[in-house]
Amino acid sequence: MMNKQTTLDLNGPILSFTENVVGVATSGGSVTITGLATATFPTQTPTNPATNTGSIAYRWHEVGIGSLSDTSTISGSGTTSLTISGLTTPQGNGRQFYLIADYVASAYQSSTPVTAGTARSTGNALVEPLESNVGIVTVFPQIEIIAQPSNRTTTKDTNTTFTIDAGLTDTSNTAVSYQWYLNGVAITDGSKTDNLNYETTFSNDTSVTLPSDTTDLRLVVAGGGGGKGAVDQYNSGPANGGAGRVGTFTLPDGARTLTFDIGRGGNDGTRSSGGGGGSGGASDAGKGGTGGNAGGSGSSGGGGGGGGATGVYDSTINDYIIVAGAGGGAGGASYSFVADGKSGLDAGTFSSTSNVNGDNGDNGSSIGGGDGGGGGGGGGGHTGGAGGEFGIDNNRGGGGGGGGTSRYNNSVATFVSQTTQRGDGYVNIKFTSNQTVSNVPTSTSRVTTFSGTQSPTLTIKSNAVGIQTVQCRVTHPTASNSPVFSETVDFNVLDNAQQFNVQVEGIGTNSSASLTSVNLFNGDYEIGITNANPNTGEITQYYSLYSPDKNISVEMDLYGGKGADDPTGGTGGEGGFSRIRFTMEQNVEYVVAGLTTSINAPFVYRKGKLIACVGGGGEAGNSSAARGGFGGGIGISGSDGAGLQSGGVTNAITAGNLPTTGIFGSIVSISNPSPDSQASTPDGGRTLTCPRGVYWRQQGLSACSDISGSTKFRLSNGTQVTNTASIARGYKAGYDIIQTAGAGENGGGNGGAGAVGGSGGGFRSGGSGGSGYTDGSVTVESTQLGGSTGNARVILRVVT
């Protein structure tokens, strides 16, 4: 037998971690996880040492994902240090990573004979590959305010409520705490008494002579808003006028005479051949500019007039001390349905100057020929706003007018806060004195009573007319941005009740609707998903709303529904959220659809046209890590779900650009939907600009056409809902393509419904969220991805 010499060390090394992987925590952004292994040899002698000529290879893995490679958010995937960037919560919270070390053997080659003590080749490690501990990434949540409190107007000794919708970005823990503030001071349940001798609001020019013992003098000064631009022959627009500036100031104690020059809101433009511009708002402190006329040959829109500035003239210095700028008028629409006028600009923010004066806004530009829209008038102010440019033929609407600037004399007035408003200007004055002031009402004291001061809903009432401020602080012990303060809003108490009546018709499949009367003056009205009628099994499919008495300026919160959780622990995605404002026209139908468990996303129509919707969240997949994607608010795409085959992102459609044909989501099966189409599994669909309906389509009525005259609501089969009102309608029931969600497969979650529906997830992966949309006819106050953790709903309130 021959002996064969070799350089191979028959006993390979033993791998072990000298630095094992541990979890890390962050407030968001980037984290680095480390691990380090070493190779040791089991037998070594002075004459026969083991020689490590091999190396250790590293590869990071993520639980539920597998082996990692470097990407835009992953680096160091093949090293001892892994860096993960772009971490947010909840998407990044709870992600789990581990390191696998593998010994790479290396042969030693030499031309000399093998002798004791020479270098040797190393074999494979005895135990490999070696897997580290699992390190869990904790991303601390942040507080987010989904829906801010809104201004409230009520009457004396009448309860009203302020609400805030807040939570954590990490839905695993929602235990946030609340503290409400009244006039900047934290309050507890009970009452508060203030000695307020005088307070009132002036909406016309006037003077107030203050006695020598005047103290605690406060003024709220509001400039007028700009007028709307007129629509064109296609009813495109109208664009909104800019908002006037509202400032709160304190003044020194003592005698003085203050003269208030109140600015009026600008008039709206008119539509005609050569549509006329609206007149500017009147004011001695700075009149608004007149809107420009439209082109002469088509039914184009004139520009809105600029608002008038509101000024406060002080006798102690014989000059203005405050001028609140006014909003610019909006441009008129051109003779073309694709050329809306531009919105007017808001008045400028307050800044101090030693010489406060008033100035008129410039007139909007007109065009001598063609069909372009007229420019909006500039708002009055310390410096008047520039007039908007006219449109060019029928290719462009008129430009919006500029807002006026806002100034105050800081040697007399102390600035406190500011906001904006539309409509006529005003001045609210409040002070204390023991002497008589003839044109300001007196009140010996104001008692304000409140409850729910440490909850999401504050209930409050007062026995005296006046404006107080309300704000909420939201805290959480581990949130990285705690505390977060809400916006400061007004609690406005009037002498007499105002009526803002809205009729609500809940319509299912029967010829009779469920009718509800609501006075929005009394607070918010919420519409949500309801259970089926236990006697009939009927489900409310549509809510038809209308204002029977007058036009009402309203605000509506839209919440998309949260996607369904999975029994294995996967979490459904949050629904999108948006807050919109619009004018609810008298005896005009507004329909809310999609508030059913099968859709779970709100779609809002003005007669037959979709004006706004938000996306629902995607469902979780059949895995604890397969969360659903978030639904998007207006103009925001839904996000994708989690998992290897998650539903993809749904791209939002920009305002007014929704195609006239739709696509049913793959979650439903529709035969022959031409000219519309059907998405294939797992894709989502796309909704319609206007429902086609069934009965009305059979009558030859096009999707976006109004139903002539004043009519009652009809079901998809033509059945008249007999107890609904005869009003201006256009909604066509039965075929609307709000079924836009994509279908999950192989244990994957369904996508969320929306203007564009989310795709379903593949193998045990989460579905993506739907996206939101507006046609551009509403004002979007706020919008965001996610934020809704319950079923779909809408909340309606009056804007005063």
PDB file of N, CA, C and O in Angstrom, residues 484-545:
ATOM      1  N   VAL A 484     -48.748  66.001  19.419  1.00  0.00           N
ATOM      2  CA  VAL A 484     -49.157  66.652  18.179  1.00  0.00           C
ATOM      3  C   VAL A 484     -50.399  67.490  18.479  1.00  0.00           C
ATOM      4  O   VAL A 484     -51.336  66.999  19.120  1.00  0.00           O
ATOM      5  N   PHE A 485     -50.397  68.745  18.027  1.00  0.00           N
ATOM      6  CA  PHE A 485     -51.540  69.636  18.241  1.00  0.00           C
ATOM      7  C   PHE A 485     -52.365  69.732  16.968  1.00  0.00           C
ATOM      8  O   PHE A 485     -51.819  69.804  15.859  1.00  0.00           O
ATOM      9  N   SER A 486     -53.656  69.749  17.145  1.00  0.00           N
ATOM     10  CA  SER A 486     -54.561  69.947  16.012  1.00  0.00           C
ATOM     11  C   SER A 486     -54.547  71.398  15.572  1.00  0.00           C
ATOM     12  O   SER A 486     -53.938  72.266  16.212  1.00  0.00           O
ATOM     13  N   GLU A 487     -55.249  71.656  14.471  1.00  0.00           N
ATOM     14  CA  GLU A 487     -55.480  73.037  14.070  1.00  0.00           C
ATOM     15  C   GLU A 487     -56.361  73.738  15.102  1.00  0.00           C
ATOM     16  O   GLU A 487     -57.157  73.099  15.795  1.00  0.00           O
ATOM     17  N   THR A 488     -56.195  75.037  15.224  1.00  0.00           N
ATOM     18  CA  THR A 488     -57.045  75.829  16.100  1.00  0.00           C
ATOM     19  C   THR A 488     -58.276  76.275  15.319  1.00  0.00           C
ATOM     20  O   THR A 488     -58.160  76.845  14.233  1.00  0.00           O
ATOM     21  N   VAL A 489     -59.471  75.990  15.862  1.00  0.00           N
ATOM     22  CA  VAL A 489     -60.719  76.297  15.165  1.00  0.00           C
ATOM     23  C   VAL A 489     -61.607  77.155  16.056  1.00  0.00           C
ATOM     24  O   VAL A 489     -61.349  77.314  17.256  1.00  0.00           O
ATOM     25  N   ASP A 490     -62.659  77.723  15.451  1.00  0.00           N
ATOM     26  CA  ASP A 490     -63.534  78.664  16.149  1.00  0.00           C
ATOM     27  C   ASP A 490     -64.776  77.981  16.708  1.00  0.00           C
ATOM     28  O   ASP A 490     -65.405  77.141  16.043  1.00  0.00           O
ATOM     29  N   PHE A 491     -65.145  78.375  17.916  1.00  0.00           N
ATOM     30  CA  PHE A 491     -66.422  78.033  18.533  1.00  0.00           C
ATOM     31  C   PHE A 491     -67.229  79.328  18.556  1.00  0.00           C
ATOM     32  O   PHE A 491     -66.992  80.217  19.356  1.00  0.00           O
ATOM     33  N   ASN A 492     -68.186  79.444  17.622  1.00  0.00           N
ATOM     34  CA  ASN A 492     -68.904  80.689  17.372  1.00  0.00           C
ATOM     35  C   ASN A 492     -70.348  80.547  17.864  1.00  0.00           C
ATOM     36  O   ASN A 492     -71.090  79.681  17.399  1.00  0.00           O
ATOM     37  N   VAL A 493     -70.734  81.407  18.801  1.00  0.00           N
ATOM     38  CA  VAL A 493     -72.075  81.349  19.390  1.00  0.00           C
ATOM     39  C   VAL A 493     -72.892  82.539  18.897  1.00  0.00           C
ATOM     40  O   VAL A 493     -72.437  83.694  18.982  1.00  0.00           O
ATOM     41  N   LEU A 494     -74.089  82.256  18.359  1.00  0.00           N
ATOM     42  CA  LEU A 494     -74.977  83.278  17.828  1.00  0.00           C
ATOM     43  C   LEU A 494     -76.226  83.394  18.696  1.00  0.00           C
ATOM     44  O   LEU A 494     -76.518  82.530  19.532  1.00  0.00           O
ATOM     45  N   ASP A 495     -77.008  84.482  18.441  1.00  0.00           N
ATOM     46  CA  ASP A 495     -78.256  84.678  19.180  1.00  0.00           C
ATOM     47  C   ASP A 495     -79.367  83.758  18.682  1.00  0.00           C
ATOM     48  O   ASP A 495     -80.122  83.199  19.470  1.00  0.00           O
ATOM     49  N   ASN A 496     -79.487  83.618  17.358  1.00  0.00           N
ATOM     50  CA  ASN A 496     -80.632  82.921  16.783  1.00  0.00           C
ATOM     51  C   ASN A 496     -80.184  81.688  16.016  1.00  0.00           C
ATOM     52  O   ASN A 496     -79.113  81.661  15.408  1.00  0.00           O
ATOM     53  N   ALA A 497     -81.029  80.681  16.031  1.00  0.00           N
ATOM     54  CA  ALA A 497     -80.728  79.445  15.304  1.00  0.00           C
ATOM     55  C   ALA A 497     -80.778  79.667  13.802  1.00  0.00           C
ATOM     56  O   ALA A 497     -81.531  80.494  13.306  1.00  0.00           O
ATOM     57  N   GLN A 498     -79.948  78.943  13.101  1.00  0.00           N
ATOM     58  CA  GLN A 498     -79.967  78.957  11.644  1.00  0.00           C
ATOM     59  C   GLN A 498     -80.301  77.555  11.160  1.00  0.00           C
ATOM     60  O   GLN A 498     -79.909  76.561  11.773  1.00  0.00           O
ATOM     61  N   GLN A 499     -81.020  77.468  10.068  1.00  0.00           N
ATOM     62  CA  GLN A 499     -81.452  76.185   9.540  1.00  0.00           C
ATOM     63  C   GLN A 499     -80.593  75.804   8.338  1.00  0.00           C
ATOM     64  O   GLN A 499     -80.466  76.559   7.384  1.00  0.00           O
ATOM     65  N   PHE A 500     -79.988  74.633   8.404  1.00  0.00           N
ATOM     66  CA  PHE A 500     -79.236  74.074   7.284  1.00  0.00           C
ATOM     67  C   PHE A 500     -79.751  72.647   7.093  1.00  0.00           C
ATOM     68  O   PHE A 500     -79.091  71.675   7.457  1.00  0.00           O
ATOM     69  N   ASN A 501     -80.960  72.561   6.543  1.00  0.00           N
ATOM     70  CA  ASN A 501     -81.656  71.279   6.450  1.00  0.00           C
ATOM     71  C   ASN A 501     -81.188  70.485   5.239  1.00  0.00           C
ATOM     72  O   ASN A 501     -81.044  71.018   4.133  1.00  0.00           O
ATOM     73  N   VAL A 502     -80.993  69.194   5.463  1.00  0.00           N
ATOM     74  CA  VAL A 502     -80.652  68.258   4.394  1.00  0.00           C
ATOM     75  C   VAL A 502     -81.562  67.049   4.542  1.00  0.00           C
ATOM     76  O   VAL A 502     -81.737  66.515   5.649  1.00  0.00           O
ATOM     77  N   GLN A 503     -82.156  66.641   3.425  1.00  0.00           N
ATOM     78  CA  GLN A 503     -82.985  65.438   3.392  1.00  0.00           C
ATOM     79  C   GLN A 503     -82.137  64.277   2.869  1.00  0.00           C
ATOM     80  O   GLN A 503     -81.433  64.410   1.868  1.00  0.00           O
ATOM     81  N   VAL A 504     -82.234  63.133   3.558  1.00  0.00           N
ATOM     82  CA  VAL A 504     -81.459  61.954   3.198  1.00  0.00           C
ATOM     83  C   VAL A 504     -82.431  60.828   2.846  1.00  0.00           C
ATOM     84  O   VAL A 504     -83.270  60.444   3.667  1.00  0.00           O
ATOM     85  N   GLU A 505     -82.297  60.294   1.626  1.00  0.00           N
ATOM     86  CA  GLU A 505     -83.134  59.185   1.152  1.00  0.00           C
ATOM     87  C   GLU A 505     -82.257  57.933   1.050  1.00  0.00           C
ATOM     88  O   GLU A 505     -81.351  57.869   0.219  1.00  0.00           O
ATOM     89  N   GLY A 506     -82.521  56.953   1.939  1.00  0.00           N
ATOM     90  CA  GLY A 506     -81.803  55.684   1.889  1.00  0.00           C
ATOM     91  C   GLY A 506     -82.535  54.717   0.991  1.00  0.00           C
ATOM     92  O   GLY A 506     -83.673  54.319   1.270  1.00  0.00           O
ATOM     93  N   ILE A 507     -81.904  54.312  -0.122  1.00  0.00           N
ATOM     94  CA  ILE A 507     -82.594  53.568  -1.175  1.00  0.00           C
ATOM     95  C   ILE A 507     -81.969  52.194  -1.336  1.00  0.00           C
ATOM     96  O   ILE A 507     -80.747  52.057  -1.469  1.00  0.00           O
ATOM     97  N   GLY A 508     -82.821  51.164  -1.314  1.00  0.00           N
ATOM     98  CA  GLY A 508     -82.374  49.793  -1.537  1.00  0.00           C
ATOM     99  C   GLY A 508     -82.955  49.239  -2.813  1.00  0.00           C
ATOM    100  O   GLY A 508     -82.768  49.799  -3.893  1.00  0.00           O
ATOM    101  N   THR A 509     -83.719  48.153  -2.688  1.00  0.00           N
ATOM    102  CA  THR A 509     -84.302  47.516  -3.873  1.00  0.00           C
ATOM    103  C   THR A 509     -85.820  47.598  -3.878  1.00  0.00           C
ATOM    104  O   THR A 509     -86.466  47.084  -4.788  1.00  0.00           O
ATOM    105  N   ASN A 510     -86.409  48.260  -2.871  1.00  0.00           N
ATOM    106  CA  ASN A 510     -87.857  48.388  -2.797  1.00  0.00           C
ATOM    107  C   ASN A 510     -88.310  49.746  -3.315  1.00  0.00           C
ATOM    108  O   ASN A 510     -87.503  50.663  -3.509  1.00  0.00           O
ATOM    109  N   SER A 511     -89.605  49.873  -3.503  1.00  0.00           N
ATOM    110  CA  SER A 511     -90.161  51.110  -4.050  1.00  0.00           C
ATOM    111  C   SER A 511     -90.363  52.173  -2.981  1.00  0.00           C
ATOM    112  O   SER A 511     -90.954  53.215  -3.260  1.00  0.00           O
ATOM    113  N   SER A 512     -89.876  51.944  -1.784  1.00  0.00           N
ATOM    114  CA  SER A 512     -89.992  52.923  -0.711  1.00  0.00           C
ATOM    115  C   SER A 512     -88.622  53.117  -0.079  1.00  0.00           C
ATOM    116  O   SER A 512     -87.897  52.152   0.175  1.00  0.00           O
ATOM    117  N   ALA A 513     -88.268  54.386   0.150  1.00  0.00           N
ATOM    118  CA  ALA A 513     -86.966  54.716   0.733  1.00  0.00           C
ATOM    119  C   ALA A 513     -87.107  54.991   2.221  1.00  0.00           C
ATOM    120  O   ALA A 513     -88.185  55.317   2.718  1.00  0.00           O
ATOM    121  N   SER A 514     -85.991  54.882   2.931  1.00  0.00           N
ATOM    122  CA  SER A 514     -85.921  55.294   4.329  1.00  0.00           C
ATOM    123  C   SER A 514     -85.535  56.768   4.355  1.00  0.00           C
ATOM    124  O   SER A 514     -84.481  57.152   3.839  1.00  0.00           O
ATOM    125  N   LEU A 515     -86.405  57.623   4.930  1.00  0.00           N
ATOM    126  CA  LEU A 515     -86.215  59.076   4.864  1.00  0.00           C
ATOM    127  C   LEU A 515     -85.731  59.615   6.202  1.00  0.00           C
ATOM    128  O   LEU A 515     -86.239  59.241   7.262  1.00  0.00           O
ATOM    129  N   THR A 516     -84.759  60.523   6.129  1.00  0.00           N
ATOM    130  CA  THR A 516     -84.210  61.158   7.327  1.00  0.00           C
ATOM    131  C   THR A 516     -84.065  62.649   7.064  1.00  0.00           C
ATOM    132  O   THR A 516     -83.581  63.047   5.993  1.00  0.00           O
ATOM    133  N   SER A 517     -84.469  63.485   8.038  1.00  0.00           N
ATOM    134  CA  SER A 517     -84.273  64.931   7.959  1.00  0.00           C
ATOM    135  C   SER A 517     -83.178  65.329   8.927  1.00  0.00           C
ATOM    136  O   SER A 517     -83.196  64.938  10.100  1.00  0.00           O
ATOM    137  N   VAL A 518     -82.228  66.126   8.441  1.00  0.00           N
ATOM    138  CA  VAL A 518     -81.075  66.517   9.244  1.00  0.00           C
ATOM    139  C   VAL A 518     -80.910  68.028   9.179  1.00  0.00           C
ATOM    140  O   VAL A 518     -80.986  68.622   8.090  1.00  0.00           O
ATOM    141  N   ASN A 519     -80.707  68.678  10.326  1.00  0.00           N
ATOM    142  CA  ASN A 519     -80.301  70.080  10.364  1.00  0.00           C
ATOM    143  C   ASN A 519     -78.816  70.122  10.697  1.00  0.00           C
ATOM    144  O   ASN A 519     -78.411  69.854  11.832  1.00  0.00           O
ATOM    145  N   LEU A 520     -77.983  70.433   9.713  1.00  0.00           N
ATOM    146  CA  LEU A 520     -76.543  70.416   9.912  1.00  0.00           C
ATOM    147  C   LEU A 520     -76.079  71.461  10.911  1.00  0.00           C
ATOM    148  O   LEU A 520     -74.951  71.392  11.408  1.00  0.00           O
ATOM    149  N   PHE A 521     -76.941  72.424  11.220  1.00  0.00           N
ATOM    150  CA  PHE A 521     -76.602  73.395  12.251  1.00  0.00           C
ATOM    151  C   PHE A 521     -76.350  72.689  13.589  1.00  0.00           C
ATOM    152  O   PHE A 521     -75.574  73.170  14.414  1.00  0.00           O
ATOM    153  N   ASN A 522     -76.971  71.552  13.778  1.00  0.00           N
ATOM    154  CA  ASN A 522     -76.841  70.836  15.046  1.00  0.00           C
ATOM    155  C   ASN A 522     -75.589  69.981  15.135  1.00  0.00           C
ATOM    156  O   ASN A 522     -75.333  69.366  16.170  1.00  0.00           O
ATOM    157  N   GLY A 523     -74.805  69.903  14.066  1.00  0.00           N
ATOM    158  CA  GLY A 523     -73.563  69.137  14.116  1.00  0.00           C
ATOM    159  C   GLY A 523     -73.415  68.206  12.935  1.00  0.00           C
ATOM    160  O   GLY A 523     -74.215  68.197  11.996  1.00  0.00           O
ATOM    161  N   ASP A 524     -72.370  67.365  13.003  1.00  0.00           N
ATOM    162  CA  ASP A 524     -72.036  66.456  11.916  1.00  0.00           C
ATOM    163  C   ASP A 524     -73.133  65.415  11.695  1.00  0.00           C
ATOM    164  O   ASP A 524     -73.831  65.007  12.631  1.00  0.00           O
ATOM    165  N   TYR A 525     -73.250  64.973  10.442  1.00  0.00           N
ATOM    166  CA  TYR A 525     -74.134  63.856  10.116  1.00  0.00           C
ATOM    167  C   TYR A 525     -73.297  62.790   9.413  1.00  0.00           C
ATOM    168  O   TYR A 525     -72.617  63.068   8.426  1.00  0.00           O
ATOM    169  N   GLU A 526     -73.339  61.570   9.943  1.00  0.00           N
ATOM    170  CA  GLU A 526     -72.524  60.484   9.415  1.00  0.00           C
ATOM    171  C   GLU A 526     -73.386  59.448   8.713  1.00  0.00           C
ATOM    172  O   GLU A 526     -74.453  59.071   9.203  1.00  0.00           O
ATOM    173  N   ILE A 527     -72.900  58.994   7.561  1.00  0.00           N
ATOM    174  CA  ILE A 527     -73.547  57.913   6.813  1.00  0.00           C
ATOM    175  C   ILE A 527     -72.529  56.792   6.674  1.00  0.00           C
ATOM    176  O   ILE A 527     -71.403  57.022   6.209  1.00  0.00           O
ATOM    177  N   GLY A 528     -72.907  55.589   7.074  1.00  0.00           N
ATOM    178  CA  GLY A 528     -71.996  54.456   6.998  1.00  0.00           C
ATOM    179  C   GLY A 528     -72.669  53.224   6.470  1.00  0.00           C
ATOM    180  O   GLY A 528     -73.828  53.240   6.037  1.00  0.00           O
ATOM    181  N   ILE A 529     -71.945  52.124   6.521  1.00  0.00           N
ATOM    182  CA  ILE A 529     -72.485  50.833   6.096  1.00  0.00           C
ATOM    183  C   ILE A 529     -73.452  50.338   7.169  1.00  0.00           C
ATOM    184  O   ILE A 529     -73.129  50.330   8.357  1.00  0.00           O
ATOM    185  N   THR A 530     -74.645  49.955   6.759  1.00  0.00           N
ATOM    186  CA  THR A 530     -75.646  49.452   7.701  1.00  0.00           C
ATOM    187  C   THR A 530     -75.923  47.979   7.443  1.00  0.00           C
ATOM    188  O   THR A 530     -75.681  47.470   6.338  1.00  0.00           O
ATOM    189  N   ASN A 531     -76.407  47.314   8.474  1.00  0.00           N
ATOM    190  CA  ASN A 531     -76.779  45.909   8.317  1.00  0.00           C
ATOM    191  C   ASN A 531     -78.058  45.777   7.502  1.00  0.00           C
ATOM    192  O   ASN A 531     -78.843  46.717   7.381  1.00  0.00           O
ATOM    193  N   ALA A 532     -78.271  44.596   6.964  1.00  0.00           N
ATOM    194  CA  ALA A 532     -79.481  44.341   6.193  1.00  0.00           C
ATOM    195  C   ALA A 532     -80.707  44.430   7.094  1.00  0.00           C
ATOM    196  O   ALA A 532     -80.654  44.130   8.289  1.00  0.00           O
ATOM    197  N   ASN A 533     -81.830  44.872   6.508  1.00  0.00           N
ATOM    198  CA  ASN A 533     -83.097  44.910   7.234  1.00  0.00           C
ATOM    199  C   ASN A 533     -83.467  43.492   7.658  1.00  0.00           C
ATOM    200  O   ASN A 533     -83.561  42.596   6.828  1.00  0.00           O
ATOM    201  N   PRO A 534     -83.651  43.264   8.971  1.00  0.00           N
ATOM    202  CA  PRO A 534     -83.899  41.885   9.421  1.00  0.00           C
ATOM    203  C   PRO A 534     -85.200  41.294   8.892  1.00  0.00           C
ATOM    204  O   PRO A 534     -85.348  40.077   8.840  1.00  0.00           O
ATOM    205  N   ASN A 535     -86.150  42.141   8.495  1.00  0.00           N
ATOM    206  CA  ASN A 535     -87.439  41.645   8.007  1.00  0.00           C
ATOM    207  C   ASN A 535     -87.419  41.338   6.518  1.00  0.00           C
ATOM    208  O   ASN A 535     -88.024  40.375   6.049  1.00  0.00           O
ATOM    209  N   THR A 536     -86.693  42.179   5.764  1.00  0.00           N
ATOM    210  CA  THR A 536     -86.712  42.032   4.301  1.00  0.00           C
ATOM    211  C   THR A 536     -85.382  41.571   3.725  1.00  0.00           C
ATOM    212  O   THR A 536     -85.321  41.154   2.577  1.00  0.00           O
ATOM    213  N   GLY A 537     -84.311  41.686   4.509  1.00  0.00           N
ATOM    214  CA  GLY A 537     -82.984  41.375   3.986  1.00  0.00           C
ATOM    215  C   GLY A 537     -82.439  42.439   3.068  1.00  0.00           C
ATOM    216  O   GLY A 537     -81.369  42.284   2.468  1.00  0.00           O
ATOM    217  N   GLU A 538     -83.148  43.564   2.932  1.00  0.00           N
ATOM    218  CA  GLU A 538     -82.743  44.619   2.013  1.00  0.00           C
ATOM    219  C   GLU A 538     -81.544  45.386   2.547  1.00  0.00           C
ATOM    220  O   GLU A 538     -81.425  45.639   3.751  1.00  0.00           O
ATOM    221  N   ILE A 539     -80.646  45.770   1.661  1.00  0.00           N
ATOM    222  CA  ILE A 539     -79.460  46.553   2.000  1.00  0.00           C
ATOM    223  C   ILE A 539     -79.563  47.905   1.314  1.00  0.00           C
ATOM    224  O   ILE A 539     -79.920  48.000   0.132  1.00  0.00           O
ATOM    225  N   THR A 540     -79.257  48.964   2.036  1.00  0.00           N
ATOM    226  CA  THR A 540     -79.252  50.299   1.428  1.00  0.00           C
ATOM    227  C   THR A 540     -78.078  50.403   0.464  1.00  0.00           C
ATOM    228  O   THR A 540     -76.925  50.250   0.859  1.00  0.00           O
ATOM    229  N   GLN A 541     -78.371  50.659  -0.796  1.00  0.00           N
ATOM    230  CA  GLN A 541     -77.343  50.730  -1.830  1.00  0.00           C
ATOM    231  C   GLN A 541     -76.945  52.169  -2.159  1.00  0.00           C
ATOM    232  O   GLN A 541     -75.808  52.415  -2.556  1.00  0.00           O
ATOM    233  N   TYR A 542     -77.885  53.094  -2.020  1.00  0.00           N
ATOM    234  CA  TYR A 542     -77.631  54.487  -2.383  1.00  0.00           C
ATOM    235  C   TYR A 542     -78.193  55.398  -1.297  1.00  0.00           C
ATOM    236  O   TYR A 542     -79.225  55.107  -0.687  1.00  0.00           O
ATOM    237  N   TYR A 543     -77.513  56.506  -1.079  1.00  0.00           N
ATOM    238  CA  TYR A 543     -78.032  57.572  -0.232  1.00  0.00           C
ATOM    239  C   TYR A 543     -78.146  58.818  -1.111  1.00  0.00           C
ATOM    240  O   TYR A 543     -77.131  59.330  -1.601  1.00  0.00           O
ATOM    241  N   SER A 544     -79.373  59.263  -1.330  1.00  0.00           N
ATOM    242  CA  SER A 544     -79.625  60.454  -2.128  1.00  0.00           C
ATOM    243  C   SER A 544     -79.862  61.623  -1.173  1.00  0.00           C
ATOM    244  O   SER A 544     -80.779  61.586  -0.351  1.00  0.00           O
ATOM    245  N   LEU A 545     -79.045  62.667  -1.265  1.00  0.00           N
ATOM    246  CA  LEU A 545     -79.118  63.811  -0.367  1.00  0.00           C
ATOM    247  C   LEU A 545     -79.494  65.055  -1.166  1.00  0.00           C
ATOM    248  O   LEU A 545     -79.060  65.220  -2.319  1.00  0.00           O
TER     249      LEU A 545
END
